[in-house]
GROMACS .gro file of N, CA and C in nm:
model
  291
    1UNK      N    1   1.790  -0.449   0.729
    1UNK     CA    2   1.773  -0.325   0.675
    1UNK      C    3   1.613  -0.223   0.758
    2UNK      N    4   1.594  -0.153   0.773
    2UNK     CA    5   1.516  -0.059   0.718
    2UNK      C    6   1.441   0.026   0.638
    3UNK      N    7   1.340  -0.023   0.581
    3UNK     CA    8   1.333   0.048   0.439
    3UNK      C    9   1.361   0.201   0.490
    4UNK      N   10   1.299   0.291   0.355
    4UNK     CA   11   1.307   0.463   0.370
    4UNK      C   12   1.166   0.500   0.356
    5UNK      N   13   1.158   0.643   0.443
    5UNK     CA   14   1.086   0.660   0.390
    5UNK      C   15   0.997   0.718   0.272
    6UNK      N   16   1.074   0.687   0.153
    6UNK     CA   17   1.073   0.729   0.032
    6UNK      C   18   0.973   0.630   0.030
    7UNK      N   19   1.053   0.462   0.010
    7UNK     CA   20   1.039   0.345  -0.008
    7UNK      C   21   0.906   0.346   0.030
    8UNK      N   22   0.920   0.367   0.159
    8UNK     CA   23   0.740   0.300   0.209
    8UNK      C   24   0.657   0.367   0.163
    9UNK      N   25   0.675   0.541   0.172
    9UNK     CA   26   0.507   0.613   0.054
    9UNK      C   27   0.459   0.528  -0.013
   10UNK      N   28   0.605   0.449  -0.151
   10UNK     CA   29   0.594   0.371  -0.233
   10UNK      C   30   0.552   0.277  -0.223
   11UNK      N   31   0.605   0.172  -0.132
   11UNK     CA   32   0.507   0.085  -0.136
   11UNK      C   33   0.353   0.093  -0.114
   12UNK      N   34   0.289   0.185  -0.023
   12UNK     CA   35   0.143   0.205   0.073
   12UNK      C   36   0.125   0.238  -0.071
   13UNK      N   37   0.144   0.389  -0.191
   13UNK     CA   38   0.109   0.395  -0.330
   13UNK      C   39   0.024   0.329  -0.379
   14UNK      N   40   0.148   0.188  -0.428
   14UNK     CA   41   0.122   0.063  -0.470
   14UNK      C   42  -0.029  -0.016  -0.453
   15UNK      N   43   0.028  -0.019  -0.281
   15UNK     CA   44  -0.093  -0.116  -0.258
   15UNK      C   45  -0.279   0.002  -0.219
   16UNK      N   46  -0.319   0.115  -0.270
   16UNK     CA   47  -0.402   0.197  -0.216
   16UNK      C   48  -0.417   0.171  -0.373
   17UNK      N   49  -0.352   0.245  -0.542
   17UNK     CA   50  -0.329   0.223  -0.631
   17UNK      C   51  -0.401   0.079  -0.619
   18UNK      N   52  -0.329  -0.068  -0.629
   18UNK     CA   53  -0.418  -0.170  -0.635
   18UNK      C   54  -0.598  -0.207  -0.617
   19UNK      N   55  -0.589  -0.202  -0.492
   19UNK     CA   56  -0.718  -0.144  -0.459
   19UNK      C   57  -0.832  -0.036  -0.541
   20UNK      N   58  -0.750   0.055  -0.536
   20UNK     CA   59  -0.874   0.182  -0.657
   20UNK      C   60  -0.858   0.146  -0.801
   21UNK      N   61  -0.785   0.057  -0.809
   21UNK     CA   62  -0.720   0.016  -1.002
   21UNK      C   63  -0.855  -0.114  -0.961
   22UNK      N   64  -0.895  -0.225  -0.842
   22UNK     CA   65  -0.991  -0.320  -0.840
   22UNK      C   66  -1.104  -0.238  -0.796
   23UNK      N   67  -1.124  -0.107  -0.807
   23UNK     CA   68  -1.288  -0.037  -0.843
   23UNK      C   69  -1.319  -0.174  -0.685
   24UNK      N   70  -1.266  -0.167  -0.552
   24UNK     CA   71  -1.310  -0.255  -0.475
   24UNK      C   72  -1.265  -0.120  -0.321
   25UNK      N   73  -1.285  -0.105  -0.211
   25UNK     CA   74  -1.288  -0.050  -0.059
   25UNK      C   75  -1.182  -0.193  -0.072
   26UNK      N   76  -1.139  -0.126   0.027
   26UNK     CA   77  -1.025  -0.240   0.157
   26UNK      C   78  -1.112  -0.313   0.258
   27UNK      N   79  -1.078  -0.404   0.291
   27UNK     CA   80  -1.175  -0.536   0.352
   27UNK      C   81  -1.089  -0.448   0.484
   28UNK      N   82  -1.185  -0.479   0.637
   28UNK     CA   83  -1.152  -0.445   0.743
   28UNK      C   84  -1.014  -0.437   0.735
   29UNK      N   85  -0.925  -0.550   0.758
   29UNK     CA   86  -0.817  -0.588   0.802
   29UNK      C   87  -0.682  -0.467   0.714
   30UNK      N   88  -0.736  -0.506   0.569
   30UNK     CA   89  -0.676  -0.376   0.463
   30UNK      C   90  -0.655  -0.236   0.571
   31UNK      N   91  -0.785  -0.262   0.577
   31UNK     CA   92  -0.777  -0.112   0.513
   31UNK      C   93  -0.694  -0.029   0.692
   32UNK      N   94  -0.776  -0.126   0.787
   32UNK     CA   95  -0.722  -0.046   0.941
   32UNK      C   96  -0.529  -0.044   0.931
   33UNK      N   97  -0.519  -0.145   0.914
   33UNK     CA   98  -0.345  -0.173   0.845
   33UNK      C   99  -0.276  -0.123   0.821
   34UNK      N  100  -0.318  -0.010   0.649
   34UNK     CA  101  -0.270   0.055   0.603
   34UNK      C  102  -0.331   0.225   0.680
   35UNK      N  103  -0.424   0.243   0.703
   35UNK     CA  104  -0.378   0.347   0.797
   35UNK      C  105  -0.370   0.334   0.815
   36UNK      N  106  -0.311   0.273   1.039
   36UNK     CA  107  -0.196   0.223   1.115
   36UNK      C  108  -0.038   0.271   1.044
   37UNK      N  109  -0.067   0.200   0.936
   37UNK     CA  110   0.102   0.224   0.832
   37UNK      C  111   0.129   0.370   0.794
   38UNK      N  112   0.011   0.376   0.727
   38UNK     CA  113   0.030   0.571   0.755
   38UNK      C  114   0.039   0.681   0.829
   39UNK      N  115  -0.016   0.625   0.953
   39UNK     CA  116   0.013   0.709   1.032
   39UNK      C  117   0.142   0.710   1.093
   40UNK      N  118   0.186   0.613   1.092
   40UNK     CA  119   0.385   0.573   1.103
   40UNK      C  120   0.445   0.620   0.995
   41UNK      N  121   0.416   0.649   0.875
   41UNK     CA  122   0.485   0.711   0.841
   41UNK      C  123   0.460   0.856   0.843
   42UNK      N  124   0.375   0.938   0.863
   42UNK     CA  125   0.372   1.022   0.866
   42UNK      C  126   0.448   1.113   1.051
   43UNK      N  127   0.426   0.985   1.128
   43UNK     CA  128   0.530   0.972   1.231
   43UNK      C  129   0.693   0.980   1.213
   44UNK      N  130   0.715   0.920   1.072
   44UNK     CA  131   0.901   0.881   1.108
   44UNK      C  132   0.925   0.758   1.138
   45UNK      N  133   0.763   0.698   1.185
   45UNK     CA  134   0.838   0.567   1.282
   45UNK      C  135   0.840   0.431   1.098
   46UNK      N  136   0.897   0.444   1.070
   46UNK     CA  137   0.965   0.322   0.940
   46UNK      C  138   0.968   0.204   0.938
   47UNK      N  139   1.009   0.162   1.081
   47UNK     CA  140   0.971  -0.005   1.097
   47UNK      C  141   0.866  -0.089   1.072
   48UNK      N  142   0.783   0.021   1.222
   48UNK     CA  143   0.659  -0.001   1.251
   48UNK      C  144   0.552   0.061   1.085
   49UNK      N  145   0.598   0.124   1.035
   49UNK     CA  146   0.519   0.141   0.909
   49UNK      C  147   0.545   0.038   0.833
   50UNK      N  148   0.642  -0.070   0.812
   50UNK     CA  149   0.637  -0.126   0.729
   50UNK      C  150   0.635  -0.290   0.797
   51UNK      N  151   0.624  -0.284   0.908
   51UNK     CA  152   0.559  -0.427   0.952
   51UNK      C  153   0.400  -0.403   0.919
   52UNK      N  154   0.375  -0.277   0.883
   52UNK     CA  155   0.225  -0.310   0.882
   52UNK      C  156   0.220  -0.274   0.765
   53UNK      N  157   0.245  -0.201   0.605
   53UNK     CA  158   0.201  -0.227   0.566
   53UNK      C  159   0.252  -0.387   0.588
   54UNK      N  160   0.370  -0.469   0.536
   54UNK     CA  161   0.327  -0.601   0.524
   54UNK      C  162   0.203  -0.689   0.631
   55UNK      N  163   0.173  -0.664   0.723
   55UNK     CA  164   0.006  -0.670   0.736
   55UNK      C  165  -0.047  -0.702   0.656
   56UNK      N  166  -0.116  -0.557   0.657
   56UNK     CA  167  -0.180  -0.504   0.527
   56UNK      C  168  -0.247  -0.606   0.396
   57UNK      N  169  -0.113  -0.676   0.367
   57UNK     CA  170  -0.097  -0.788   0.233
   57UNK      C  171  -0.149  -0.937   0.306
   58UNK      N  172  -0.212  -0.974   0.425
   58UNK     CA  173  -0.165  -1.041   0.456
   58UNK      C  174  -0.317  -1.113   0.402
   59UNK      N  175  -0.305  -1.239   0.287
   59UNK     CA  176  -0.429  -1.313   0.243
   59UNK      C  177  -0.508  -1.361   0.378
   60UNK      N  178  -0.684  -1.287   0.346
   60UNK     CA  179  -0.757  -1.303   0.428
   60UNK      C  180  -0.799  -1.474   0.465
   61UNK      N  181  -0.732  -1.612   0.442
   61UNK     CA  182  -0.726  -1.764   0.478
   61UNK      C  183  -0.591  -1.810   0.603
   62UNK      N  184  -0.552  -1.678   0.551
   62UNK     CA  185  -0.419  -1.706   0.706
   62UNK      C  186  -0.370  -1.629   0.867
   63UNK      N  187  -0.521  -1.455   0.778
   63UNK     CA  188  -0.502  -1.425   0.911
   63UNK      C  189  -0.629  -1.482   0.994
   64UNK      N  190  -0.626  -1.431   1.190
   64UNK     CA  191  -0.672  -1.546   1.253
   64UNK      C  192  -0.816  -1.453   1.268
   65UNK      N  193  -0.851  -1.338   1.276
   65UNK     CA  194  -0.961  -1.274   1.283
   65UNK      C  195  -0.982  -1.178   1.191
   66UNK      N  196  -1.076  -1.131   1.201
   66UNK     CA  197  -1.147  -1.026   1.121
   66UNK      C  198  -1.050  -0.912   1.200
   67UNK      N  199  -1.023  -0.857   1.277
   67UNK     CA  200  -0.950  -0.735   1.324
   67UNK      C  201  -0.827  -0.813   1.308
   68UNK      N  202  -0.728  -0.689   1.223
   68UNK     CA  203  -0.577  -0.697   1.266
   68UNK      C  204  -0.531  -0.624   1.404
   69UNK      N  205  -0.360  -0.722   1.460
   69UNK     CA  206  -0.406  -0.717   1.594
   69UNK      C  207  -0.388  -0.571   1.645
   70UNK      N  208  -0.467  -0.506   1.785
   70UNK     CA  209  -0.411  -0.362   1.808
   70UNK      C  210  -0.476  -0.286   1.772
   71UNK      N  211  -0.623  -0.355   1.729
   71UNK     CA  212  -0.711  -0.146   1.678
   71UNK      C  213  -0.760  -0.266   1.756
   72UNK      N  214  -0.872  -0.123   1.811
   72UNK     CA  215  -1.027  -0.152   1.881
   72UNK      C  216  -1.145  -0.203   1.773
   73UNK      N  217  -1.219  -0.342   1.838
   73UNK     CA  218  -1.308  -0.311   1.774
   73UNK      C  219  -1.399  -0.256   1.668
   74UNK      N  220  -1.403  -0.152   1.779
   74UNK     CA  221  -1.598  -0.063   1.724
   74UNK      C  222  -1.465  -0.001   1.585
   75UNK      N  223  -1.339  -0.012   1.569
   75UNK     CA  224  -1.259   0.125   1.495
   75UNK      C  225  -1.337   0.095   1.381
   76UNK      N  226  -1.409   0.216   1.291
   76UNK     CA  227  -1.441   0.213   1.156
   76UNK      C  228  -1.353   0.177   1.052
   77UNK      N  229  -1.393   0.112   0.970
   77UNK     CA  230  -1.318   0.104   0.859
   77UNK      C  231  -1.262   0.189   0.729
   78UNK      N  232  -1.133   0.224   0.725
   78UNK     CA  233  -1.183   0.332   0.623
   78UNK      C  234  -1.186   0.307   0.463
   79UNK      N  235  -1.235   0.431   0.398
   79UNK     CA  236  -1.250   0.436   0.244
   79UNK      C  237  -1.121   0.373   0.170
   80UNK      N  238  -1.076   0.346   0.016
   80UNK     CA  239  -1.010   0.343  -0.049
   80UNK      C  240  -0.952   0.526  -0.047
   81UNK      N  241  -1.091   0.609  -0.056
   81UNK     CA  242  -1.108   0.710  -0.110
   81UNK      C  243  -1.003   0.797   0.003
   82UNK      N  244  -1.052   0.753   0.151
   82UNK     CA  245  -0.965   0.830   0.257
   82UNK      C  246  -0.861   0.756   0.270
   83UNK      N  247  -0.809   0.659   0.239
   83UNK     CA  248  -0.642   0.589   0.254
   83UNK      C  249  -0.582   0.692   0.194
   84UNK      N  250  -0.651   0.724   0.066
   84UNK     CA  251  -0.551   0.817  -0.059
   84UNK      C  252  -0.585   0.960  -0.012
   85UNK      N  253  -0.644   0.971   0.012
   85UNK     CA  254  -0.582   1.172   0.142
   85UNK      C  255  -0.486   1.147   0.195
   86UNK      N  256  -0.522   1.073   0.280
   86UNK     CA  257  -0.377   0.999   0.405
   86UNK      C  258  -0.294   1.061   0.375
   87UNK      N  259  -0.300   0.968   0.212
   87UNK     CA  260  -0.122   0.876   0.148
   87UNK      C  261  -0.078   1.020   0.094
   88UNK      N  262  -0.199   1.144  -0.040
   88UNK     CA  263  -0.160   1.246  -0.032
   88UNK      C  264  -0.082   1.328   0.067
   89UNK      N  265  -0.182   1.322   0.130
   89UNK     CA  266  -0.123   1.488   0.238
   89UNK      C  267   0.041   1.437   0.264
   90UNK      N  268   0.104   1.262   0.290
   90UNK     CA  269   0.186   1.250   0.392
   90UNK      C  270   0.286   1.294   0.248
   91UNK      N  271   0.204   1.286   0.077
   91UNK     CA  272   0.307   1.264  -0.021
   91UNK      C  273   0.376   1.430  -0.008
   92UNK      N  274   0.284   1.534   0.003
   92UNK     CA  275   0.213   1.654   0.004
   92UNK      C  276   0.335   1.733   0.071
   93UNK      N  277   0.344   1.654   0.228
   93UNK     CA  278   0.485   1.686   0.334
   93UNK      C  279   0.594   1.668   0.325
   94UNK      N  280   0.606   1.555   0.245
   94UNK     CA  281   0.762   1.515   0.264
   94UNK      C  282   0.757   1.640   0.094
   95UNK      N  283   0.695   1.605  -0.002
   95UNK     CA  284   0.767   1.737  -0.174
   95UNK      C  285   0.791   1.849  -0.062
   96UNK      N  286   0.748   1.900   0.005
   96UNK     CA  287   0.784   2.072   0.055
   96UNK      C  288   0.846   2.104   0.152
   97UNK      N  289   0.965   1.977   0.196
   97UNK     CA  290   1.035   1.939   0.178
   97UNK      C  291   1.011   1.948   0.389
   0.00000   0.00000   0.00000
């Protein structure tokens, strides 16, 4: 059963908050997967968003490359602040109805 939009936003918020609380920037994998998940959430693609959030949490030792699948190699990774801004925009849109 796919997660609800609200559940996905809460999961993304917890993940971004964990990065912020650790006072670090997301690594390339975490940042790009999370950003793609946020794009999917904003577009209402809950199944894809759920998969990308799970992928963002993949431990480095299990990853087969430094870049997540389907992401161009020359893509710039987002900062924690950029992830927070994107998430806050989505939360504001959902709250506005």
